[in-house]
Coordinates of C-alpha atoms and ligand atoms in Angstrom, one line a residue:
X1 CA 86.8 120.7 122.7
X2 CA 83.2 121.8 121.4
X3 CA 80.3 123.0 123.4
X4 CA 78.7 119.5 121.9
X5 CA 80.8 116.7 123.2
X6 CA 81.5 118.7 126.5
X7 CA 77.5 118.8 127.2
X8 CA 77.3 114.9 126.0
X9 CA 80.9 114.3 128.4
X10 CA 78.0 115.9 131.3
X11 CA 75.6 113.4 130.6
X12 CA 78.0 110.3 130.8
X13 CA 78.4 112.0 134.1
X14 CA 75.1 112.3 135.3
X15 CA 73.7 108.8 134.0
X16 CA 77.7 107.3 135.8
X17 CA 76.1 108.6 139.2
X18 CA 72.4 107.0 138.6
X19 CA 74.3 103.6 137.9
X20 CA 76.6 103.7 140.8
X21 CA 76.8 100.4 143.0
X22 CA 74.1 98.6 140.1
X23 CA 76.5 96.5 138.5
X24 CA 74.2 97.1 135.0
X25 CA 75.3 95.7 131.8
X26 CA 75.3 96.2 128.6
X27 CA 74.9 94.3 125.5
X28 CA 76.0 96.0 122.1
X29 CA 75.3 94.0 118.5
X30 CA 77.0 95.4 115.4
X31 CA 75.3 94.4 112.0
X32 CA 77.2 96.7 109.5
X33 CA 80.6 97.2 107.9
X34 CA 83.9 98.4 109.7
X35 CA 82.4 102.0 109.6
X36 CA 79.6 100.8 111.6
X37 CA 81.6 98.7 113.8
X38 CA 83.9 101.9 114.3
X39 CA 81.0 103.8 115.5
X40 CA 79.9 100.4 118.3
X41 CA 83.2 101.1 119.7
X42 CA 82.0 104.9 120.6
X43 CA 78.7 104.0 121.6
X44 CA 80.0 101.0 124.1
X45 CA 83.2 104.1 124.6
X46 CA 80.5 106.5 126.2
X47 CA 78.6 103.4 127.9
X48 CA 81.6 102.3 129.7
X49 CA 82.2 105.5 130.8
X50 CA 78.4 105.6 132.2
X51 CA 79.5 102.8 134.4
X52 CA 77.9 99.3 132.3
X53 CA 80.0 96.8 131.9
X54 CA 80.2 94.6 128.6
X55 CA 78.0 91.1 128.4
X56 CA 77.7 88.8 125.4
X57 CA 75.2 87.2 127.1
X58 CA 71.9 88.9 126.0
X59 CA 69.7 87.8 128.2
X60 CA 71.7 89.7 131.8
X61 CA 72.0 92.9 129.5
X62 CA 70.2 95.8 131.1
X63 CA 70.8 98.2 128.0
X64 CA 71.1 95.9 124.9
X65 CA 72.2 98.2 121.9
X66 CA 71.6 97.6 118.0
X67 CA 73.8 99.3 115.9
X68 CA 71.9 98.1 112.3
X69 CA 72.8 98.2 108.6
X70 CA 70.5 98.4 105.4
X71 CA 73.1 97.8 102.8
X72 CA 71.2 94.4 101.6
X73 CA 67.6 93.0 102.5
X74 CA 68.9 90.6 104.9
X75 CA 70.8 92.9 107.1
X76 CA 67.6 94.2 107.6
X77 CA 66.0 91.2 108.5
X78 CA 68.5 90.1 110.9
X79 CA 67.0 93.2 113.3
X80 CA 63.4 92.0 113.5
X81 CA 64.8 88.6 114.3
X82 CA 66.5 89.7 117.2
X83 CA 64.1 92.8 118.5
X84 CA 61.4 89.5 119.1
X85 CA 64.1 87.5 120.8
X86 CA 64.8 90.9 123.1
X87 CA 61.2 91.8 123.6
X88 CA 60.7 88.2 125.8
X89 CA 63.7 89.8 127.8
X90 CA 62.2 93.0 128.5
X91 CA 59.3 92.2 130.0
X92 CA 61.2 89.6 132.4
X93 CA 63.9 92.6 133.5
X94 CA 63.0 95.7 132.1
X95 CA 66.0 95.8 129.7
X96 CA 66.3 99.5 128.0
X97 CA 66.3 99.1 124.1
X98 CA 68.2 101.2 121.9
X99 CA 68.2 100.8 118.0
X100 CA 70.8 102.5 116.0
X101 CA 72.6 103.1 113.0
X102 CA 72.4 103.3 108.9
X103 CA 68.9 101.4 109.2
X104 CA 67.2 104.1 111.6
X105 CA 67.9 106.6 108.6
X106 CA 65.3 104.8 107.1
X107 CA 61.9 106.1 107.3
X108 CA 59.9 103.7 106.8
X109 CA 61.8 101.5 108.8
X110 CA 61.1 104.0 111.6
X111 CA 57.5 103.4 111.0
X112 CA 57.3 99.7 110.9
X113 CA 59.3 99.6 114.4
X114 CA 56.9 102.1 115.5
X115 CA 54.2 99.9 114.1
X116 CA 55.1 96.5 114.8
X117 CA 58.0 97.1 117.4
X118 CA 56.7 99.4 119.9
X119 CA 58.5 98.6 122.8
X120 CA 61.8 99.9 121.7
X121 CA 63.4 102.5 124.2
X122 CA 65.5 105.0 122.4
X123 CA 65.9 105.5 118.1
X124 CA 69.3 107.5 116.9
X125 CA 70.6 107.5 113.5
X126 CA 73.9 108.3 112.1
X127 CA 73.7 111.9 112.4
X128 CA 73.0 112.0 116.4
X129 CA 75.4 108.8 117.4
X130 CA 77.1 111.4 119.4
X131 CA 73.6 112.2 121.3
X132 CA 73.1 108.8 122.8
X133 CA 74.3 109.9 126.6
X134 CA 71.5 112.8 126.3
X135 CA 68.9 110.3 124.6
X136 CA 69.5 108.0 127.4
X137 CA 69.7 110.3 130.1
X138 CA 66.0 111.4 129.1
X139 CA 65.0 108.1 128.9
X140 CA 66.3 107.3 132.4
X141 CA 64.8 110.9 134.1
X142 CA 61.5 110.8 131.8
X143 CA 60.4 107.5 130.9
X144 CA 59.4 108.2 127.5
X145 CA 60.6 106.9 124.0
X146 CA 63.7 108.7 122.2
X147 CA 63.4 109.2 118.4
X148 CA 67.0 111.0 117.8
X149 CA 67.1 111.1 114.1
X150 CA 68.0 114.2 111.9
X151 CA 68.1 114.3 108.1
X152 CA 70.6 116.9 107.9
X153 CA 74.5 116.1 108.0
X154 CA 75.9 115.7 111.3
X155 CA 78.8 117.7 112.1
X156 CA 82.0 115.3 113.2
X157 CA 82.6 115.5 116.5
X158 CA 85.4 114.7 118.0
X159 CA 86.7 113.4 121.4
X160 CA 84.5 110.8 122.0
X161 CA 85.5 108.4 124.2
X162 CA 85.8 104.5 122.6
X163 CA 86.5 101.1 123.5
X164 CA 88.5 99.1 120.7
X165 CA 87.4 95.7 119.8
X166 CA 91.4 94.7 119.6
X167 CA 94.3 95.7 120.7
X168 CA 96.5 95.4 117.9
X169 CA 94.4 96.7 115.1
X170 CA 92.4 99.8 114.7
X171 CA 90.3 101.4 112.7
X172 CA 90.4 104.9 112.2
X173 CA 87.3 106.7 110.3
X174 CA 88.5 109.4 108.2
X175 CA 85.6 110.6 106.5
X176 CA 82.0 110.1 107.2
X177 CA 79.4 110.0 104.1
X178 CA 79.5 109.3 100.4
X179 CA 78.6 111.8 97.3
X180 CA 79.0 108.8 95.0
X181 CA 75.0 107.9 94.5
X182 CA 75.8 104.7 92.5
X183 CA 71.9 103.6 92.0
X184 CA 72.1 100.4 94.0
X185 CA 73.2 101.5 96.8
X186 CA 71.4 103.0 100.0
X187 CA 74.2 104.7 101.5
X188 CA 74.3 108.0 100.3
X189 CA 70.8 108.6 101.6
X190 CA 71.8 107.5 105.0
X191 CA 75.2 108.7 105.8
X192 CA 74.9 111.9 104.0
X193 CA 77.4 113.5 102.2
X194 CA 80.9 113.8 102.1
X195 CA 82.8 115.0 105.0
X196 CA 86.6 114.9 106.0
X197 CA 87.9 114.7 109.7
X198 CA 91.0 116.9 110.2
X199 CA 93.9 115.8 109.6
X200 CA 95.5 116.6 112.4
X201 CA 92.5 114.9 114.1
X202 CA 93.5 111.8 112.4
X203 CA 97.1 112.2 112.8
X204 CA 96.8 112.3 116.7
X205 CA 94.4 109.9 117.0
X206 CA 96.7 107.5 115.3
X207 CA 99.8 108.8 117.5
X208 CA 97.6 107.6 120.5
X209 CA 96.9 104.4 119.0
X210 CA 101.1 103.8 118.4
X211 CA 101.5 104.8 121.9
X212 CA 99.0 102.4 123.4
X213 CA 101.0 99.6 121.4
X214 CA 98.6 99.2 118.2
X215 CA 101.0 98.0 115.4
X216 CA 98.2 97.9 112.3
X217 CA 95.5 100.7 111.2
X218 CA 92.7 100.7 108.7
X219 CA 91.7 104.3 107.4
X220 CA 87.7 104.2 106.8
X221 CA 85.8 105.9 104.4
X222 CA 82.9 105.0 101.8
X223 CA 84.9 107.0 99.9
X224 CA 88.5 107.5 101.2
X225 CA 90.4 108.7 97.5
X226 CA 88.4 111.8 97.8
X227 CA 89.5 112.9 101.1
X228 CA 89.6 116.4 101.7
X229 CA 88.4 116.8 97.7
X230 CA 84.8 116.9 98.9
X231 CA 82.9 119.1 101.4
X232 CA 84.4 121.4 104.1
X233 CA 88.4 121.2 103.7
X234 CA 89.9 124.3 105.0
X235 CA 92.0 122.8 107.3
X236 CA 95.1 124.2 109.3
X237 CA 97.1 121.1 108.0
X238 CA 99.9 120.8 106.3
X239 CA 98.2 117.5 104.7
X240 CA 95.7 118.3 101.6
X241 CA 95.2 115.1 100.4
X242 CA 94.7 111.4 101.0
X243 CA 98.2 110.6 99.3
X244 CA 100.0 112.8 101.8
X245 CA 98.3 111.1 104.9
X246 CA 99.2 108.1 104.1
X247 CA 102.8 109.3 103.9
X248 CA 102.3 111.0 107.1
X249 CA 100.6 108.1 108.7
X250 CA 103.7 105.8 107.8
X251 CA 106.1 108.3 109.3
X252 CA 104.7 107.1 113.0
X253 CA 106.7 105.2 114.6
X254 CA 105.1 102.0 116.0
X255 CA 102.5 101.6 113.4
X256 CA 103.9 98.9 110.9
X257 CA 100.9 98.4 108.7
X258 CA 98.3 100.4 106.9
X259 CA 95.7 99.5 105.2
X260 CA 92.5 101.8 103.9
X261 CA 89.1 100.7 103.0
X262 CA 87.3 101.8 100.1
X263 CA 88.7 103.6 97.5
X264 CA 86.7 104.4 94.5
X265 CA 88.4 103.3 90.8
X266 CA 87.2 106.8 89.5
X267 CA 89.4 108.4 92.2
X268 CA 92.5 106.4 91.9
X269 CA 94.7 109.2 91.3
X270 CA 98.8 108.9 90.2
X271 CA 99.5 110.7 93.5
X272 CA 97.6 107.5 95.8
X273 CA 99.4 104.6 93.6
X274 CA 102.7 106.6 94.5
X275 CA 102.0 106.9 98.0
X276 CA 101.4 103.3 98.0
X277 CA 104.7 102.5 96.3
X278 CA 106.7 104.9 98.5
X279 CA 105.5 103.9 101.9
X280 CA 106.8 100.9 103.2
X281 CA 103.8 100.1 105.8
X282 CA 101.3 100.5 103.5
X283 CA 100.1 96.8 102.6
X284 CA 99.8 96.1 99.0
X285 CA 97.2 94.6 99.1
X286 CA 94.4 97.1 97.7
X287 CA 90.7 96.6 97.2
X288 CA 89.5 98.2 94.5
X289 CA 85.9 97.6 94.4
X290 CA 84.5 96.6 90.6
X291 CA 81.2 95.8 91.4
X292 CA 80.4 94.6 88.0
X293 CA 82.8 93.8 85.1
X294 CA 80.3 95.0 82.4
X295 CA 80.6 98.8 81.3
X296 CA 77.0 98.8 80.0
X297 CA 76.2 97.8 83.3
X298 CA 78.7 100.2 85.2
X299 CA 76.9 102.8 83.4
X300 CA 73.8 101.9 85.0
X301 CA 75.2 101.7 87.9
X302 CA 76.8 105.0 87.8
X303 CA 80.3 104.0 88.8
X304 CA 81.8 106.5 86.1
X305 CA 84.1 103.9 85.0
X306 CA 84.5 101.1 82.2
X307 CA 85.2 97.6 81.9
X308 CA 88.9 99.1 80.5
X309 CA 89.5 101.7 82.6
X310 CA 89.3 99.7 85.5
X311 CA 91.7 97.1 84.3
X312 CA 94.3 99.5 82.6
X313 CA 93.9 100.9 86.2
X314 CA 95.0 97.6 87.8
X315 CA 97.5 97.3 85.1
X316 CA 99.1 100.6 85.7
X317 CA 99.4 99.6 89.5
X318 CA 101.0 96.7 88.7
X319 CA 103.8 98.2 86.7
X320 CA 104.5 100.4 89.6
X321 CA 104.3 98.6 92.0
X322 CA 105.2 95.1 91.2
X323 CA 104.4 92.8 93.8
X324 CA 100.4 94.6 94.4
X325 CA 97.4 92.2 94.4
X326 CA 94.1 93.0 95.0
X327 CA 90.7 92.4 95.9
X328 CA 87.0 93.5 95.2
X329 CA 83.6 93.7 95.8
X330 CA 81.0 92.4 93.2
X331 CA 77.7 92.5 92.6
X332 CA 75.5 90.1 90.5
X333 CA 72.5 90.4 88.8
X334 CA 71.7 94.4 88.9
X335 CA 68.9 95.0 86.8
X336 CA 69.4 94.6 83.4
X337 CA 72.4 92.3 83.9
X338 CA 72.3 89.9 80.7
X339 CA 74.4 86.8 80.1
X340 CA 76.7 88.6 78.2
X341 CA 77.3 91.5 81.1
X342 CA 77.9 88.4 83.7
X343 CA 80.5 87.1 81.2
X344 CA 82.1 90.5 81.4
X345 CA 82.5 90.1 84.9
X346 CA 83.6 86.9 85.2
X347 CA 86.3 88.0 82.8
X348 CA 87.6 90.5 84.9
X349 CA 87.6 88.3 87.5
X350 CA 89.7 86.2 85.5
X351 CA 92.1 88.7 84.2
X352 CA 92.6 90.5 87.9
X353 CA 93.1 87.2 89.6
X354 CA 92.0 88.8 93.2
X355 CA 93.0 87.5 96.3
X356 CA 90.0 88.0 97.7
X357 CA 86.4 88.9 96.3
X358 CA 83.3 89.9 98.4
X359 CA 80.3 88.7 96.3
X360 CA 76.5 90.2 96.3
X361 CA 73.5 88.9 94.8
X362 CA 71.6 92.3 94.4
X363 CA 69.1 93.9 96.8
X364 CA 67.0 96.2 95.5
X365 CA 66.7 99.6 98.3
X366 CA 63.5 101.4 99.2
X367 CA 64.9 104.8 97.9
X368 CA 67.9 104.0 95.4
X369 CA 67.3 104.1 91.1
X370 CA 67.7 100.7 90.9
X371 CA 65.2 99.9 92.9
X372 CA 62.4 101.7 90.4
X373 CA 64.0 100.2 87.4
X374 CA 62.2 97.9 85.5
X375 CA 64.7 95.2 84.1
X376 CA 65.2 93.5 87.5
X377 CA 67.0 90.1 87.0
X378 CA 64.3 86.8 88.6
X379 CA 65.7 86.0 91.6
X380 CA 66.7 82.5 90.2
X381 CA 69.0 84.3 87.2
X382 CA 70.7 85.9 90.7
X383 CA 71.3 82.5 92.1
X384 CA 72.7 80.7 89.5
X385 CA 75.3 83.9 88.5
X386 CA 76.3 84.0 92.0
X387 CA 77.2 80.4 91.7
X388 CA 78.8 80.3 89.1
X389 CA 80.9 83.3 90.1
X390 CA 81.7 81.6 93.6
X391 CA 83.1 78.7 91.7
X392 CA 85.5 80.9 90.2
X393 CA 86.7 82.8 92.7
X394 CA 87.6 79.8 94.9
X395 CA 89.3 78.0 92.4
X396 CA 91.3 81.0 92.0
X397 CA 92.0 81.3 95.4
X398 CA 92.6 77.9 96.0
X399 CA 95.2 78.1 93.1
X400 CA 96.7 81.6 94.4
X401 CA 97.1 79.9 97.4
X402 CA 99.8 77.3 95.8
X403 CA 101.9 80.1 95.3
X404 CA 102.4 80.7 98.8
X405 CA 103.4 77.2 100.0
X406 CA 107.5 77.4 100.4
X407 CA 107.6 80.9 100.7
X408 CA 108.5 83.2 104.1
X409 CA 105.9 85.8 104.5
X410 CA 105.9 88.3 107.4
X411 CA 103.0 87.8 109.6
X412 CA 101.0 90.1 112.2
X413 CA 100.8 87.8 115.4
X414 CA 96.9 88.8 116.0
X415 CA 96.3 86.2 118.9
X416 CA 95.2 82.5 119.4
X417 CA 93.4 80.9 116.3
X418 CA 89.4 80.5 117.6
X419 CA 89.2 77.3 116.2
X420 CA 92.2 75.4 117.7
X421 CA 93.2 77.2 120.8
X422 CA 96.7 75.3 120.2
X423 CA 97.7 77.5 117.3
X424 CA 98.2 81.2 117.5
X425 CA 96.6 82.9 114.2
X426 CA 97.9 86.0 112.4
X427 CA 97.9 88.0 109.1
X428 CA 100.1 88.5 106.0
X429 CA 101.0 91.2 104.2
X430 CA 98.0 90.4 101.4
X431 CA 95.8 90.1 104.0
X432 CA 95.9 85.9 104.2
X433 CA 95.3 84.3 107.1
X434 CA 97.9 82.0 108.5
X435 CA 98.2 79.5 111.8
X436 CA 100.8 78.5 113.5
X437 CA 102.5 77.0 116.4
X438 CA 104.7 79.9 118.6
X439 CA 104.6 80.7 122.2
X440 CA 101.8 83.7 123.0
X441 CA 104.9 86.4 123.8
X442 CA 105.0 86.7 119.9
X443 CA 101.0 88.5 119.8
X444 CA 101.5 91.4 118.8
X445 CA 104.6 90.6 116.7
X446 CA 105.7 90.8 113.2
X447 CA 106.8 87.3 112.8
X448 CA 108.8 85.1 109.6
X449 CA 106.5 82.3 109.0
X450 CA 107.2 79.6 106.4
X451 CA 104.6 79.0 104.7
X452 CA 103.8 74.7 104.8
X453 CA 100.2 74.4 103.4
X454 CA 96.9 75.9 102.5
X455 CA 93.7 75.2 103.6
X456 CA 91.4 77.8 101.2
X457 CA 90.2 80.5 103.7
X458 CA 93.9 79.9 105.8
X459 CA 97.5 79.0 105.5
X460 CA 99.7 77.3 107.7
X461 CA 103.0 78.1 108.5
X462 CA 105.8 77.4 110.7
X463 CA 108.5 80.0 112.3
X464 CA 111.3 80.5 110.2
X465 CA 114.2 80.4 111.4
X466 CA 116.9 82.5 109.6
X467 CA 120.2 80.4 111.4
Ligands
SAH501 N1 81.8 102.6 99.7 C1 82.2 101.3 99.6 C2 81.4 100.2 100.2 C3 79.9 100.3 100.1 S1 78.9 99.0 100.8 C4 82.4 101.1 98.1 O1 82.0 101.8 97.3 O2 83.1 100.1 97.8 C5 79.8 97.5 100.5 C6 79.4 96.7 99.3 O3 78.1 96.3 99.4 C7 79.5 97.5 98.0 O4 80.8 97.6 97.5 C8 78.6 96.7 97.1 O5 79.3 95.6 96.5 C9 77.6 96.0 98.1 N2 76.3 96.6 97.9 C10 75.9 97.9 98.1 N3 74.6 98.0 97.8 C11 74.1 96.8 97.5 C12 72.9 96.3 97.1 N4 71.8 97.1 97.0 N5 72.8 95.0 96.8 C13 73.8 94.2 96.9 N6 75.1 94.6 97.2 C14 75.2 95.9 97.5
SF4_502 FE1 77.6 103.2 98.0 FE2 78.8 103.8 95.7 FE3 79.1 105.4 97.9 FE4 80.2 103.0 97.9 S1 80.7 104.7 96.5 S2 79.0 103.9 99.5 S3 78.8 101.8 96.7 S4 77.2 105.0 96.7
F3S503 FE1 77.9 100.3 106.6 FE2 75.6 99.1 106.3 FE3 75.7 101.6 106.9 S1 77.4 98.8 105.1 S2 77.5 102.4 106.0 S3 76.4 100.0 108.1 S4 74.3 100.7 105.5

């Protein structure tokens, strides 16, 4: 253990004895992708241990928490929505405020909540996540505002304490940061650079999770096929590359299905398709983000990669590994985007046949190059593309989803289905949805489902029975 998380372990301490007998809760919203949502489960991890108890209900919260995201515009909006919602709440209980996350990187973000938003409590950006029992602590004791944000790297540090979201599935963050500086995106600027947890960090981490009964892990990254390429990597560790975690991580007993979120095309080395093949609880389902099917556009974008390269890529996979499928993430209407680049896209889209695809319109980023570019597509051009590209992609799906009717396909049992508390709801292999009726003993389960219809975003099935 560092001197860092031992003095932060102190402070959970100290605030655990302020709260004792109050019965406070706590409120925690999470507005940004799995990375973010990893890092709510430390912050409400080190809140627990302070002695709050979790509330949905935003209005009993005592310490309401905003863990934000500035990928896209309207992440951002979605925190001044709520902060005047929570302000009303305040002044009626004297709720303690704290704003963190990608967003709070931002500085002139910082200085509009500082204008507009003044009653916030505490500020902590992605760099000082592991400060929040200090910045509250001094909140508590001095009554004064926390700003907590450093522009420098944080280190990783490790041994935080965290409450999972599920019990069957975690995530596990491998790296933090991205040295990628594709010029749409805000990231880079407010995670930093590359940086790659040990190893045998992860390992153990993901031991702990088999022995507490999780059966499925997602590795995170921004960036995870350069793991330990990037950054500091001298490592005691036997494992020097992402291709030989993942064969280590399928070694653990307990753990029946990996998955890892993103790679990068550029980094989609021989060594991580024949990890893929090899290791039998690695799902083959693999999303392999393309952004934009255009290599004029790619260019622009910096992505390092062409319209061809990306799908001789996908066709390499697919001759090793036959039964692979994949899905992506797309962005329409970058600047400079013409006709002819969208038609590029869409014929990727067509060749690939993904099972799933995650579709942007463009939002340009205080910061980023494509923000000061001049050829930005009207925001109508932006609509219309994105229509037309969510018209594909669901009759694709809806015609992928043909193929699976008949067939028996192994599914995680994840829990009951939200939406018919009848059904119990898990996962396939590719990542499909499907409902079914079972008795609850099988959450947690790898069950044979046939698969009886499809409903676009689900499947149903039925248990197969192998007599
Ligand atoms: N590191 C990951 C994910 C980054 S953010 C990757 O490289 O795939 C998730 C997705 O948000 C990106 O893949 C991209 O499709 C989208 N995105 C990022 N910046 C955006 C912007 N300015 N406008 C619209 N979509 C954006
Ligand atoms: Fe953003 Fe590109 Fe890095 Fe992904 S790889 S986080 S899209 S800069
Ligand atoms: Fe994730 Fe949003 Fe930050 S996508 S890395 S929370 S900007």
């Amino acid at each position: 253990m560092n001197l860092k998380i031992d003095t932060e372990l102190d402070y959970i301490v100290k605030i655990k004895k302020i709260n004792e007998g109050k019965n406070l809760k706590y409120f925690i919203l999470t507005m940004g992708c799995q990375l973010n949502e990893n890092d709510s489960e430390k912050i409400s991890g080190m809140i627990e241990n302070m002695g709050y108890t979790k509330t949905e209900n935003l209005e009993e919260a005592d310490l309401v928490v905003f863990n934000t995201c500035c990928v896209r515009e309207n992440a951002e909006d979605r925190l001044f929505g709520k902060l005047g919602e929570v302000k009303k709440i305040k002044e009626k209980r004297g709720t303690i405020i704290a704003i963190g996350g990608c967003m709070m990187q931002e500085k002139h973000i910082v200085e509009k909540l500082k204008q507009s938003y003044p009653f916030f409590d505490i500020i902590f950006g992605t760099h000082t996540l592991h400060k929040f029992p200090e910045d509250l602590y001094t909140k508590i004791i001095d009554n004064k505002r926390i700003e907590d944000i450093l522009d420098i790297d944080g280190e990783i540090i490790e041994g935080l304490p965290i409450t999972r979201n599920d019990n069957i599935k975690a995530s596990v963050t491998i790296m933090n940061g991205c040295n990628n500086f594709c010029t749409y995106c805000i990231v880079p600027y407010v995670r930093g650079r590359e940086r790659s947890r040990n190893p045998k960090d992860v390992i153990n981490e993901i031991k702990e999770l088999a022995k507490q009964g999780y059966k499925e892990i997602t590795l995170l990254g921004q960036n995870v096929n350069s793991y330990l390429r990037s950054g500091n990597t001298d490592f005691d560790s036997n494992i020097k590359s992402f291709s030989e975690l993942l064969r280590e991580v399928n070694k653990i007993n307990g753990i029946e299905r990996i998955r890892f979120i993103s790679p990068h095309p550029k980094d989609f080395t021989d060594d991580v398709i024949e990890a893929i093949r090899d290791c039998d609880k690695v799902c083959k389902i693999i999303h392999l983000p393309l952004q934009s099917g255009s290599t004029q556009i790619l260019k622009s974008m910096n992505r390092k990669y062409t319209k061809e390269q990306y799908l001789n890529l996908v066709e390499k996979m697919r001759k090793m590994i036959p039964e692979i499928s994949f899905s992506t993430d797309i962005i329409v209407g970058f600047p400079g985007e013409t006709e002819e680049d969208f038609e590029d896209t869409l014929d990727v889209v067509r060749k690939v046949n993904f099972e799933q695809v995650y579709m942007f319109i463009y939002s340009r980023r205080v910061g980023t190059p494509g923000d000061k570019m001049e050829n930005q597509v009207p925001e109508e051009i932006k609509h219309e593309r994105f229509d037309r590209l969510k018209q594909l992609v669901e009759s694709q799906i809806s015609e992928n989803n043909q193929k699976y009717i008949g067939t028996i396909q192994k599914v995680l049992v994840e829990g009951i289905s939200k939406t018919n508390n009848e059904l119990l709801t898990g996962r396939t292999d590719s990542n499909k949805v499907v409902n079914f009726f079972g008795s609850e003993e099988l959450i947690g389960n790898v069950v044979e489902l046939k698969i009886t219809s499809e409903h676009m975003w689900y499947l149903k099935g039925e248990l197969f029975d192998k007599c």
